[in-house]
Each structure stands twice: as structure tokens, then as C-alpha cells.
CSV table of C-alpha atoms in Angstrom, one decimal:
chain,number,residue,atom,x,y,z
A,1,MET,CA,40.2,-30.8,43.9
A,2,PHE,CA,36.5,-30.0,43.0
A,3,GLN,CA,38.0,-28.3,39.9
A,4,ALA,CA,39.7,-31.6,39.1
A,5,LEU,CA,36.5,-33.5,39.5
A,6,ALA,CA,34.5,-30.9,37.5
A,7,ASP,CA,35.5,-32.4,34.2
A,8,PRO,CA,33.7,-35.5,32.9
A,9,THR,CA,36.9,-36.9,31.3
A,10,ARG,CA,38.7,-36.6,34.6
A,11,ARG,CA,35.8,-38.1,36.5
A,12,GLY,CA,36.0,-41.0,34.0
A,13,MET,CA,39.7,-41.4,34.7
A,14,VAL,CA,39.0,-41.4,38.5
A,15,GLU,CA,36.3,-44.0,37.9
A,16,ARG,CA,38.7,-46.2,35.9
A,17,LEU,CA,41.4,-45.9,38.5
A,18,SER,CA,39.1,-46.8,41.3
A,19,ARG,CA,39.0,-50.3,39.7
A,20,GLY,CA,42.9,-50.5,39.7
A,21,PRO,CA,46.0,-48.8,38.5
A,22,ALA,CA,46.4,-48.1,34.8
A,23,SER,CA,49.0,-47.0,32.3
A,24,VAL,CA,48.5,-43.6,30.6
A,25,SER,CA,47.7,-45.3,27.3
A,26,ASP,CA,45.1,-47.5,29.0
A,27,LEU,CA,43.5,-44.5,30.6
A,28,ALA,CA,43.5,-42.7,27.2
A,29,LYS,CA,41.7,-45.6,25.4
A,30,PRO,CA,38.0,-44.9,26.2
A,31,PHE,CA,38.5,-41.2,25.3
A,32,ALA,CA,38.4,-39.8,21.8
A,33,MET,CA,41.3,-37.4,22.4
A,34,SER,CA,45.0,-37.1,21.8
A,35,LEU,CA,47.6,-38.5,24.2
A,36,PRO,CA,48.8,-35.0,25.1
A,37,ALA,CA,45.3,-33.9,26.0
A,38,VAL,CA,45.0,-37.0,28.2
A,39,VAL,CA,48.4,-36.2,29.8
A,40,GLN,CA,47.1,-32.7,30.5
A,41,HIS,CA,44.0,-34.0,32.3
A,42,LEU,CA,46.3,-36.4,34.3
A,43,GLN,CA,48.4,-33.4,35.3
A,44,VAL,CA,45.4,-31.7,36.7
A,45,LEU,CA,44.4,-34.8,38.7
A,46,GLU,CA,48.0,-35.2,40.0
A,47,ALA,CA,48.2,-31.5,41.0
A,48,SER,CA,44.9,-32.0,42.9
A,49,GLY,CA,46.4,-34.9,44.8
A,50,LEU,CA,43.7,-37.3,43.5
A,51,VAL,CA,46.1,-39.3,41.4
A,52,THR,CA,49.7,-40.4,41.8
A,53,SER,CA,51.9,-41.8,39.0
A,54,GLN,CA,55.1,-43.7,38.8
A,55,LYS,CA,57.3,-44.2,35.7
A,56,ILE,CA,58.9,-47.7,35.5
A,57,GLY,CA,60.9,-48.1,32.3
A,58,ARG,CA,58.8,-46.5,29.5
A,59,VAL,CA,55.5,-47.0,31.1
A,60,ARG,CA,53.9,-44.5,33.5
A,61,THR,CA,51.3,-46.2,35.8
A,62,CYS,CA,48.7,-44.1,37.5
A,63,SER,CA,46.9,-44.8,40.9
A,64,LEU,CA,44.2,-43.3,42.9
A,65,ASP,CA,45.0,-41.5,46.2
A,66,THR,CA,42.1,-41.9,48.5
A,67,ALA,CA,43.4,-39.4,51.1
A,68,ALA,CA,42.5,-36.6,48.7
A,69,LEU,CA,39.1,-38.2,47.9
A,70,SER,CA,38.4,-38.4,51.6
A,71,LEU,CA,39.2,-34.7,52.0
A,72,ALA,CA,36.6,-33.7,49.4
A,73,GLU,CA,34.1,-36.2,50.8
A,74,GLN,CA,34.7,-34.7,54.3
A,75,TRP,CA,34.1,-31.2,53.1
A,76,ILE,CA,30.8,-32.0,51.6
A,77,ASN,CA,29.8,-34.2,54.6
A,78,ASP,CA,30.5,-31.3,57.0
A,79,ARG,CA,28.4,-28.9,55.0
A,80,ARG,CA,25.6,-31.4,54.8
A,81,LYS,CA,25.7,-32.4,58.4
A,82,GLY,CA,25.8,-28.7,59.5
A,83,TRP,CA,22.7,-28.0,57.5
A,84,GLU,CA,20.8,-31.1,58.7
A,85,HIS,CA,21.7,-30.3,62.3
A,86,ARG,CA,20.3,-26.8,61.7
A,87,LEU,CA,17.1,-28.2,60.3
A,88,ASP,CA,16.7,-30.5,63.3
A,89,ARG,CA,17.1,-27.6,65.7
A,90,LEU,CA,14.6,-25.6,63.7
A,91,GLY,CA,12.2,-28.4,64.0
A,92,ASP,CA,12.7,-28.5,67.8
A,93,LEU,CA,12.1,-24.8,68.0
A,94,LEU,CA,8.9,-25.0,66.0
A,95,ALA,CA,7.7,-27.9,68.1
A,96,GLU,CA,8.4,-25.8,71.3
A,97,ASN,CA,6.6,-22.8,69.9
A,98,PHE,CA,3.5,-24.9,69.3
A,99,ASP,CA,3.5,-25.8,72.9
A,100,ASP,CA,1.9,-23.5,75.5
A,101,PRO,CA,4.8,-21.8,77.3
A,102,GLU,CA,2.5,-21.3,80.4
A,103,GLN,CA,2.3,-25.1,80.7
A,104,GLY,CA,6.0,-25.6,80.9
A,105,GLY,CA,6.6,-26.6,77.3
A,106,GLN,CA,4.1,-29.5,77.2
A,107,SER,CA,1.9,-29.9,74.2
B,1,MET,CA,27.8,-30.2,40.7
B,2,PHE,CA,31.5,-30.6,41.0
B,3,GLN,CA,31.7,-27.7,38.6
B,4,ALA,CA,29.6,-25.7,41.0
B,5,LEU,CA,31.8,-26.6,43.9
B,6,ALA,CA,35.0,-25.9,41.9
B,7,ASP,CA,34.8,-22.1,42.6
B,8,PRO,CA,35.9,-20.7,46.0
B,9,THR,CA,33.2,-18.1,46.0
B,10,ARG,CA,30.5,-20.7,45.5
B,11,ARG,CA,32.0,-23.0,48.1
B,12,GLY,CA,32.0,-19.9,50.5
B,13,MET,CA,28.3,-19.5,49.7
B,14,VAL,CA,27.6,-23.2,50.4
B,15,GLU,CA,29.6,-22.9,53.6
B,16,ARG,CA,27.5,-19.9,54.6
B,17,LEU,CA,24.2,-21.6,53.7
B,18,SER,CA,25.1,-24.7,55.7
B,19,ARG,CA,24.7,-22.5,58.8
B,20,GLY,CA,21.2,-21.4,57.7
B,21,PRO,CA,19.2,-19.7,54.9
B,22,ALA,CA,20.3,-16.2,53.8
B,23,SER,CA,19.1,-13.5,51.5
B,24,VAL,CA,21.0,-12.7,48.4
B,25,SER,CA,22.4,-9.5,49.8
B,26,ASP,CA,23.5,-11.3,53.0
B,27,LEU,CA,25.3,-13.9,50.9
B,28,ALA,CA,27.0,-11.2,48.9
B,29,LYS,CA,28.4,-9.3,52.0
B,30,PRO,CA,31.6,-11.3,52.5
B,31,PHE,CA,32.6,-11.1,48.9
B,32,ALA,CA,34.2,-8.1,47.2
B,33,MET,CA,32.0,-8.5,44.1
B,34,SER,CA,29.0,-6.8,42.5
B,35,LEU,CA,25.5,-8.1,43.2
B,36,PRO,CA,25.0,-9.3,39.6
B,37,ALA,CA,28.3,-11.4,39.9
B,38,VAL,CA,26.9,-12.9,43.1
B,39,VAL,CA,23.6,-13.6,41.4
B,40,GLN,CA,25.4,-15.3,38.6
B,41,HIS,CA,27.2,-17.7,41.1
B,42,LEU,CA,23.9,-18.3,42.7
B,43,GLN,CA,22.5,-19.3,39.4
B,44,VAL,CA,25.2,-21.9,38.9
B,45,LEU,CA,24.5,-23.2,42.4
B,46,GLU,CA,20.8,-23.4,41.6
B,47,ALA,CA,21.4,-25.1,38.3
B,48,SER,CA,23.5,-27.7,40.0
B,49,GLY,CA,20.7,-28.4,42.6
B,50,LEU,CA,22.9,-27.5,45.5
B,51,VAL,CA,20.9,-24.4,46.4
B,52,THR,CA,17.2,-23.5,46.2
B,53,SER,CA,15.8,-20.0,46.5
B,54,GLN,CA,12.4,-18.5,47.2
B,55,LYS,CA,11.3,-14.9,46.6
B,56,ILE,CA,9.0,-13.5,49.3
B,57,GLY,CA,8.1,-9.8,48.7
B,58,ARG,CA,11.3,-8.2,47.5
B,59,VAL,CA,13.7,-10.6,49.3
B,60,ARG,CA,15.0,-13.7,47.7
B,61,THR,CA,16.1,-16.3,50.4
B,62,CYS,CA,18.5,-19.0,49.5
B,63,SER,CA,18.8,-22.5,51.2
B,64,LEU,CA,21.0,-25.5,50.8
B,65,ASP,CA,19.6,-28.7,49.3
B,66,THR,CA,21.4,-31.6,51.0
B,67,ALA,CA,20.0,-34.2,48.4
B,68,ALA,CA,22.4,-32.8,45.8
B,69,LEU,CA,25.3,-32.6,48.4
B,70,SER,CA,24.5,-36.3,49.2
B,71,LEU,CA,24.9,-37.2,45.6
B,72,ALA,CA,28.3,-35.7,45.2
B,73,GLU,CA,29.4,-37.3,48.5
B,74,GLN,CA,28.1,-40.7,47.3
B,75,TRP,CA,30.0,-40.5,44.0
B,76,ILE,CA,33.3,-39.8,45.8
B,77,ASN,CA,32.6,-42.4,48.5
B,78,ASP,CA,31.9,-45.1,45.8
B,79,ARG,CA,35.2,-44.4,44.1
B,80,ARG,CA,37.1,-44.4,47.3
B,81,LYS,CA,35.5,-47.6,48.6
B,82,GLY,CA,36.1,-49.3,45.2
B,83,TRP,CA,39.8,-48.4,45.4
B,84,GLU,CA,40.1,-49.4,49.0
B,85,HIS,CA,38.4,-52.7,48.4
B,86,ARG,CA,40.8,-53.4,45.5
B,87,LEU,CA,43.8,-52.6,47.8
B,88,ASP,CA,42.5,-55.0,50.4
B,89,ARG,CA,42.1,-57.8,47.8
B,90,LEU,CA,45.6,-57.1,46.5
B,91,GLY,CA,46.9,-57.4,50.1
B,92,ASP,CA,45.1,-60.8,50.4
B,93,LEU,CA,46.6,-62.0,47.1
B,94,LEU,CA,50.1,-61.0,48.2
B,95,ALA,CA,49.6,-62.7,51.5
B,96,GLU,CA,48.5,-65.9,49.7
B,97,ASN,CA,51.5,-65.8,47.4
B,98,PHE,CA,53.9,-65.7,50.3
B,99,ASP,CA,52.3,-68.9,51.7
B,100,ASP,CA,53.5,-72.3,50.5
B,101,PRO,CA,50.8,-73.6,48.1
B,102,GLU,CA,51.9,-77.2,48.8
B,103,GLN,CA,51.0,-76.7,52.5
B,104,GLY,CA,47.4,-75.7,51.8
B,105,GLY,CA,47.9,-71.9,52.1
B,106,GLN,CA,49.4,-71.7,55.5
B,107,SER,CA,52.5,-69.6,56.1
């Protein structure tokens, strides 16, 4: 999933889809690349679970899947929270060590 | 930044650093790769802003930088929220269209 988001074109597509579903040709418009290249990027996004698509008649419409986005968000959040929690504990330990242990931990 | 997180080794390093700072050789331990390869991954992490390092004597110690993690988290969150807001509005529109407009929007 991070691999899917690592490419600026694909991030642009996710950005566009966050404003609503779009056909493949609509998605291709802002990018100076061939339709097959766009389709290849879409396949990476679909493989990662970030995007789903449905073909009705001759038009393939793409949508965002927020469950996958939530997963990536959660992973980052867990790492950040873990680190911040650790820094808080470190702060507490430093504060304790500046106290006089003979006085029962008061400063 | 997503490029930095796209690699499983680098995600493993971020995971490790979320539990506390580590020396380069500590970070290298769980991975079956040469120290230069580990250093190269660390350089990608440092370039992305996710990791900072400080050399004291002969030991380089690496730490996580949560500001960069927050940025990635925020980008994903904004996309997800935009899409969810859109789906909510779509739900409202559908609900309205099932009402009888002659009756002032009541179902």
C-alpha cells in the first residue's frame, strides 16, 4: 500500500478519487501519459486495495476504498503513538532522576 | 516519505525505532543484510525526514521523527475524510430523492 502511495501520479489519482468516483479517461486527463500507463498505475492501486473499479457498459468507473487507507493510517499512527509514549516516559524518568531519591521522589 | 515506507526493511526499522532510539548496528541485527545496505536504507529514511541520527564518538544513534510521520498520516486522513464526507452527502441526496418533493421533503 505504501508502495502504491509512493508514486506522485498514483497519489494524484487517490487525491482525485477522494473528491468522487471517476472514469479511467477522466483520471487520465491531468496526466501527460498514455492510457495504458494510466491503466497500469490503476492496477497497482487496485492491487493495494486502495481503489476499486466497476465496468458498466464500456466505461470503467473507479472509486476509493477507505478501509485500505485506514489501514495505512493506523500503521503510521501506531508507530507515532508508540514513540510519543516512549518520549513521555523518558520525560517522567528524567524528572524523577532530578528529584532527590532520599526525599521520596519530591523535587 | 511514502517511498521510504514502501520498503519492508525500512518499515521494520521505523517499527524498531518507535520503541526507542537504536545504534546503526542494533538496527542492522534483525536483517540479513550487509551494514552498507542497512546504512543505505537509513539514508533514505533520513532523507524522507522520518529518522534523524546523531554520531557520538564512534556510535551513530538513530531516532524517529514523529513530525514527518504526522505529515504522512495527515495526507491519508485528509483523503479518507474527503471521500467519507462525499459518501455522506451522496447518502443525503439519495434520501432526499426518495422523498416526495411536493410534500416539502418529507418521506
